[in-house]
Amino acid sequence: MPSRPKSRPGQQALITDPDRRRRLGASFSTDTSMQEAWRYDAVRPRYPREVVARMLALSPAAHPVVADLGAGTGILTRALLEHGADVHAVEPSIAMTEVLAARSAERLQNQTSPRLQVHRTTAEATGLEEASCDVVVAAQAWHWFDDALVQQEVRRILRPGGVLAVVANYVDTSVPWVHRLTRIMRAGDVYRPGWTPAVDPALFGAWTTQETRWERAITPEEIRTLSTTLSSWLLADGPARKRRRANLDWYLDEHLELSPGEPVQLPYLTVLHTSVLPGPT
């Protein structure tokens, strides 16, 4: 049985090599095609409603203004809009923001006010006004940012009493067959017990971490597609992709004996880290 993901010291960056972080991050930003962006949006997991409600409830604002950093195709953006927030979606990828705008328009057809603004820029330089946001959230994205620069930017745009939230969906590797699946898919983004985002304590308060377990119905075909949205796949060459696809086919079809088109319950763990800034004095 493969070893479980090792615990990681709190405040240790998930990607410590800046060059590697930029290279992996580029697979989702400058290198993403429209086809890849639509595929990403179709198969990536959503966020449980109670998790979204929890992060927004920490803000004292009745209708919070939220900056969604690294918004991607807007999977969290749409959930925030559904919960009544006004959203600044910050995302540098042209393809990702095209999908974000198209998918979010479905939620805003009957709205008269601009509840969504899309900013095609980076999390480290949002261009938003100082103290303009009640909540700043990074969903599945914090590890792509420059630690020092993004912290300064978040602190700049958050209002006193505002909330920094870092949230991520992880497949639950405490389940043996799922853990082996992540090894075959080369899914490096797995939950490390005890880890919290690296932040300067002079800028942010202590983290509160909450875990939510849930299951998602997904077909073997969708698992295969999901594997092609990972950065490890996007950066792999042709032979590496061929080997990984063959291994995944064997695992799903022969070892697990999953039936084509038949959904299986894939367990997930959604982890929410929140830090509330001091309020006005």
Coordinates of C-alpha atoms in Angstrom, one line a residue:
M1 CA 0.0 0.0 0.0
P2 CA 1.5 3.4 -0.9
S3 CA 2.4 5.7 2.0
R4 CA -0.1 8.3 3.0
P5 CA 0.6 12.0 2.3
K6 CA 3.0 13.2 5.0
S7 CA 2.1 15.9 7.4
R8 CA 3.6 19.3 6.5
P9 CA 4.7 21.9 9.1
G10 CA 2.3 24.8 9.4
Q11 CA 3.2 27.9 7.4
Q12 CA 5.5 26.0 5.0
A13 CA 4.9 26.9 1.4
L14 CA 3.5 24.1 -0.8
I15 CA 5.7 25.0 -3.7
T16 CA 9.0 26.4 -2.4
D17 CA 10.8 26.8 -5.8
P18 CA 9.8 30.1 -7.4
D19 CA 10.7 28.9 -10.9
R20 CA 8.7 25.7 -10.5
R21 CA 5.7 27.7 -9.2
R22 CA 5.8 30.0 -12.2
R23 CA 6.1 27.0 -14.6
L24 CA 3.3 25.1 -13.1
G25 CA 1.1 28.2 -12.8
A26 CA 1.6 29.0 -16.4
S27 CA -0.1 25.8 -17.4
F28 CA -3.3 27.3 -16.0
S29 CA -2.8 30.9 -17.1
T30 CA -0.8 31.9 -20.3
D31 CA -0.8 28.4 -21.7
T32 CA -4.5 27.5 -21.3
S33 CA -6.6 27.0 -24.4
M34 CA -10.3 27.7 -24.6
Q35 CA -10.9 23.9 -24.9
E36 CA -8.9 23.2 -21.8
A37 CA -10.7 26.0 -19.9
W38 CA -14.1 24.6 -20.7
R39 CA -13.0 21.1 -19.8
Y40 CA -11.6 22.4 -16.5
D41 CA -14.9 24.1 -15.7
A42 CA -16.9 21.0 -16.6
V43 CA -15.1 18.4 -14.4
R44 CA -13.5 20.3 -11.5
P45 CA -15.5 19.8 -8.2
R46 CA -17.7 22.6 -6.8
Y47 CA -17.6 23.9 -3.3
P48 CA -20.2 22.8 -0.7
R49 CA -22.7 25.5 -0.1
E50 CA -22.1 25.4 3.7
V51 CA -18.4 26.2 3.2
V52 CA -19.2 29.2 1.0
A53 CA -21.8 30.4 3.5
R54 CA -19.3 30.0 6.4
M55 CA -16.6 32.2 4.9
L56 CA -19.1 34.9 4.0
A57 CA -20.8 34.8 7.4
L58 CA -17.5 35.9 9.0
S59 CA -17.8 39.3 7.3
P60 CA -20.0 41.9 9.2
A61 CA -21.3 43.2 5.8
A62 CA -24.8 42.2 4.8
H63 CA -23.8 42.0 1.2
P64 CA -20.0 41.5 1.2
V65 CA -17.7 42.6 -1.5
V66 CA -15.4 39.7 -2.3
A67 CA -12.1 39.5 -4.3
D68 CA -11.8 36.0 -5.7
L69 CA -8.0 35.7 -6.4
G70 CA -7.0 33.2 -9.1
A71 CA -10.7 32.9 -10.0
G72 CA -10.1 30.5 -12.9
T73 CA -13.3 29.7 -14.7
G74 CA -15.3 31.1 -11.9
I75 CA -16.4 27.9 -10.1
L76 CA -16.2 29.7 -6.7
T77 CA -17.2 33.0 -8.2
R78 CA -20.6 31.7 -9.2
A79 CA -21.2 30.2 -5.7
L80 CA -20.3 33.6 -4.2
L81 CA -22.8 35.3 -6.5
E82 CA -25.5 32.8 -5.5
H83 CA -24.9 33.7 -1.9
G84 CA -25.5 37.4 -2.5
A85 CA -21.9 38.7 -2.7
D86 CA -20.6 41.3 -5.1
V87 CA -17.5 39.8 -6.7
H88 CA -14.2 41.0 -8.1
A89 CA -12.9 38.0 -10.1
V90 CA -9.2 38.3 -10.5
E91 CA -7.7 36.0 -13.1
P92 CA -4.8 36.5 -15.6
S93 CA -5.8 33.8 -18.1
I94 CA -7.7 35.0 -21.2
A95 CA -9.3 31.6 -21.8
M96 CA -10.3 31.1 -18.1
T97 CA -11.9 34.6 -17.9
E98 CA -13.8 34.0 -21.1
V99 CA -15.4 30.9 -19.6
L100 CA -15.9 32.7 -16.3
A101 CA -17.8 35.5 -18.0
A102 CA -19.9 33.2 -20.1
R103 CA -20.8 30.9 -17.2
S104 CA -21.4 33.7 -14.7
A105 CA -23.7 35.5 -17.1
E106 CA -26.3 32.7 -16.6
R107 CA -26.5 33.8 -12.9
L108 CA -26.8 37.5 -13.7
Q109 CA -29.4 37.6 -16.4
N110 CA -32.0 39.4 -14.2
Q111 CA -29.6 41.6 -12.3
T112 CA -29.6 45.4 -12.8
S113 CA -26.4 46.2 -10.9
P114 CA -22.8 45.0 -11.9
R115 CA -22.4 42.4 -9.1
L116 CA -19.5 40.9 -11.0
Q117 CA -16.4 42.6 -12.2
V118 CA -13.7 40.6 -14.0
H119 CA -10.1 41.8 -13.7
R120 CA -7.7 40.1 -16.1
T121 CA -4.6 40.5 -13.9
T122 CA -2.7 38.8 -11.2
A123 CA -3.4 38.3 -7.5
E124 CA -0.2 40.2 -6.6
A125 CA -1.4 43.3 -8.4
T126 CA -5.2 43.4 -8.5
G127 CA -5.6 47.1 -9.2
L128 CA -8.5 47.2 -6.7
E129 CA -8.9 50.2 -4.5
E130 CA -7.4 50.2 -1.0
A131 CA -9.7 48.8 1.7
S132 CA -12.4 48.0 -0.9
C133 CA -13.2 44.4 0.0
D134 CA -14.9 42.6 2.9
V135 CA -13.5 39.2 2.0
V136 CA -10.5 38.1 -0.1
V137 CA -10.5 34.4 -1.0
A138 CA -8.2 32.1 -2.9
A139 CA -9.8 28.9 -4.0
Q140 CA -7.4 26.2 -5.2
A141 CA -4.9 28.9 -6.0
W142 CA -2.9 30.2 -3.0
H143 CA 0.1 28.1 -3.7
W144 CA 0.5 29.7 -7.2
F145 CA 1.0 33.2 -5.8
D146 CA 4.2 34.9 -4.7
D147 CA 3.9 34.7 -0.9
A148 CA 5.3 38.1 0.0
L149 CA 3.6 40.1 -2.8
V150 CA 0.2 38.6 -2.5
Q151 CA 0.1 39.1 1.3
Q152 CA 0.8 42.8 0.9
E153 CA -1.8 43.1 -1.8
V154 CA -4.5 41.3 0.3
R155 CA -3.7 43.4 3.3
R156 CA -4.0 46.5 1.1
I157 CA -7.4 45.7 -0.3
L158 CA -9.1 44.3 2.8
R159 CA -11.1 46.5 5.0
P160 CA -10.7 46.5 8.8
G161 CA -12.5 43.5 10.1
G162 CA -12.2 41.8 6.7
V163 CA -11.6 38.1 6.1
L164 CA -8.9 36.3 4.3
A165 CA -10.0 32.9 3.2
V166 CA -8.0 30.1 1.6
V167 CA -10.2 27.1 0.5
A168 CA -9.4 24.0 -1.5
N169 CA -11.1 20.8 -2.5
Y170 CA -9.0 17.6 -2.1
V171 CA -9.8 14.1 -3.0
D172 CA -9.9 12.2 0.3
T173 CA -6.7 10.1 0.4
S174 CA -7.7 8.5 3.7
V175 CA -9.6 6.1 1.5
P176 CA -7.1 3.6 0.2
W177 CA -8.5 3.3 -3.4
V178 CA -8.6 7.1 -3.7
H179 CA -5.1 7.5 -2.5
R180 CA -3.8 5.0 -5.1
L181 CA -5.8 6.9 -7.7
T182 CA -4.1 10.2 -6.8
R183 CA -0.7 8.5 -7.2
I184 CA -1.6 7.2 -10.7
M185 CA -3.0 10.6 -11.7
R186 CA 0.1 12.4 -10.3
A187 CA -2.2 14.6 -8.3
G188 CA 0.3 16.5 -6.1
D189 CA -2.4 18.8 -4.6
V190 CA -3.5 16.5 -1.7
Y191 CA -4.3 17.6 1.8
R192 CA -1.4 17.6 4.2
P193 CA -2.6 17.4 7.8
G194 CA -1.5 20.3 9.9
W195 CA -0.7 22.6 7.0
T196 CA -1.8 26.2 7.0
P197 CA -1.0 28.9 4.4
A198 CA 2.2 30.7 5.0
V199 CA 1.4 34.3 6.1
D200 CA 3.2 37.0 8.0
P201 CA 1.8 37.2 11.5
A202 CA 2.4 41.0 11.5
L203 CA -0.2 41.2 8.6
F204 CA -2.7 38.5 9.5
G205 CA -4.1 36.9 12.6
A206 CA -4.2 33.2 13.5
W207 CA -5.9 30.8 11.1
T208 CA -9.1 28.9 11.9
T209 CA -9.3 25.7 9.9
Q210 CA -12.5 23.7 9.2
E211 CA -12.8 20.5 7.2
T212 CA -15.9 19.3 5.4
R213 CA -16.2 15.8 4.0
W214 CA -18.6 15.0 1.2
E215 CA -18.9 12.8 -1.9
R216 CA -19.3 13.5 -5.5
A217 CA -20.9 11.2 -8.1
I218 CA -18.4 10.9 -11.0
T219 CA -18.1 8.5 -14.0
P220 CA -14.9 6.7 -15.0
E221 CA -14.9 8.9 -18.1
E222 CA -15.1 12.1 -16.0
I223 CA -12.2 10.8 -13.8
R224 CA -10.1 10.5 -16.9
T225 CA -11.0 14.0 -18.0
L226 CA -10.3 15.3 -14.5
S227 CA -6.8 13.9 -14.7
T228 CA -6.2 16.0 -17.8
T229 CA -6.9 19.2 -15.9
L230 CA -4.0 18.8 -13.5
S231 CA -0.8 20.8 -13.9
S232 CA 1.3 17.6 -13.9
W233 CA -0.7 16.4 -17.0
L234 CA -0.6 19.8 -18.8
L235 CA 3.2 19.9 -18.5
A236 CA 3.8 16.3 -19.3
D237 CA 5.2 15.2 -22.8
G238 CA 3.5 12.8 -25.1
P239 CA 5.1 9.6 -23.8
A240 CA 4.5 10.5 -20.2
R241 CA 0.8 11.1 -20.9
K242 CA 0.5 7.8 -22.8
R243 CA 1.9 5.9 -19.8
R244 CA -0.3 7.7 -17.3
R245 CA -3.4 7.1 -19.5
A246 CA -2.6 3.4 -19.7
N247 CA -2.1 3.1 -16.0
L248 CA -5.3 5.0 -15.3
D249 CA -7.2 2.8 -17.8
W250 CA -5.9 -0.4 -16.0
Y251 CA -6.8 0.9 -12.6
L252 CA -10.3 2.0 -13.4
D253 CA -11.3 -0.8 -15.8
E254 CA -9.4 -3.8 -14.6
H255 CA -8.4 -3.3 -11.0
L256 CA -11.5 -1.4 -9.7
E257 CA -13.8 -2.9 -12.4
L258 CA -15.8 0.2 -12.9
S259 CA -18.5 0.1 -15.5
P260 CA -18.4 2.7 -18.3
G261 CA -20.8 5.5 -17.7
E262 CA -21.7 4.3 -14.2
P263 CA -21.1 6.9 -11.5
V264 CA -19.0 6.1 -8.5
Q265 CA -18.9 8.1 -5.3
L266 CA -15.6 9.9 -5.0
P267 CA -14.9 11.2 -1.5
Y268 CA -13.7 14.8 -1.1
L269 CA -12.4 16.9 1.7
T270 CA -12.9 20.7 1.5
V271 CA -10.6 22.6 3.8
L272 CA -11.3 26.2 4.7
H273 CA -8.7 28.4 6.4
T274 CA -9.9 31.8 7.6
S275 CA -8.2 34.8 9.2
V276 CA -10.2 37.8 10.4
L277 CA -8.4 41.2 10.5
P278 CA -8.8 43.5 13.5
G279 CA -11.8 45.8 13.2
P280 CA -11.6 49.6 13.2
T281 CA -10.4 51.2 16.4

